[in-house]
Amino acid sequence: MEAVLVEELDEEQQLVRRHRKEKKELQAKIQGMKNAVPKNDKKRRKQLTEDISKLEAEMEQKHREELEQLKLTSKESKIDSVADNISNLVLENQPPRISKARKRRDKKAALEKEREERIAEAEIENLTGARHVESEKLAQILAARQLEIKQIPSDGHCMYRAIEDQLKGQECPLTVAALRSQTAGYMQSHVEDFLPFLTNPNTGDMYTPEEFGKYCDDIVNTTAWGGQLEVVVKIELIHVKCLQCLVTLRALSHILQTPIEIIQADSPPIVVGEEYPKNPLILVYMRHAYGLGEHYNSVTQLVNTATENCS
């Protein structure tokens, strides 16, 4: 029984020490997050405050639950210890066995360690990974133009949904389905303008008329999306793996008779359809937005939090 009590005291001391260490690590992480956000960016500072409160609350709850679990397992250990002593009196020659309570604790500790490692890896990726770096660059580029990203769902229709969102600001409502249908129709009626730029990704050969027809059918009937940017000019500025992904926005600019500007993190903005005099539709192209890679978002006017709070 004394051994059990000593073990419980050791576990409690270890838990308290670990909690102190985790709190120090969290404070260091929070300081790093604060340093990464400019003090004059009130909107992001507000979001940062919310994120910090959430992290602190989660840690407090986690520590509270671990202390409660330790108390619970301590009671179980005492019961198991009494049962083990009785069993030892009866079965002295039986080899020692690990108690069920110990197995439960070991299993719980292993799962908790694995969960903490996954969280730590995710936090490092969020703060230093390509997605975070790209987002920071885009935020600075857009803020200089009094713009900010408007999130578009990643459902295979993102480019068309971003165009649809931008058209609402020009009082030209067109649905995703209508944009897809008109794009395919325009390309099929201007085959010579687009076929030379479409190649089979497996062979590198130019599309056959049959493959071109299927490509247009997929635009209408699937979640295939057009991908990146200008077909004829500025190709050297484009971060894209496949030339056939360069076609669709060019077709859309002709259909809408409107320029389409695409903002990227590591290259100057590209404008498709510069020959049209209207204000451009503005999209944001992200290479690292999701696990699957490329994604389009729309933009909206940057909210001036200082002015908004005074009004």
Short mmCIF file of N, CA, C and O in Angstrom, two decimals, residues 8 19 34 279:
data_model
loop_
_atom_site.label_atom_id
_atom_site.label_comp_id
_atom_site.label_asym_id
_atom_site.label_seq_id
_atom_site.Cartn_x
_atom_site.Cartn_y
_atom_site.Cartn_z
N GLU A 8 1.64 7.32 -6.41
CA GLU A 8 0.63 8.34 -6.71
C GLU A 8 1.20 9.75 -6.50
O GLU A 8 0.93 10.67 -7.28
N HIS A 19 2.61 20.43 -16.31
CA HIS A 19 1.67 21.53 -16.52
C HIS A 19 2.40 22.88 -16.53
O HIS A 19 2.11 23.76 -17.35
N LYS A 34 2.16 37.13 -31.21
CA LYS A 34 1.99 38.58 -31.10
C LYS A 34 3.02 39.32 -31.95
O LYS A 34 2.70 40.32 -32.60
N ASN A 279 -14.16 47.80 -65.22
CA ASN A 279 -13.34 47.50 -64.04
C ASN A 279 -13.12 46.00 -63.95
O ASN A 279 -14.05 45.22 -64.15
#
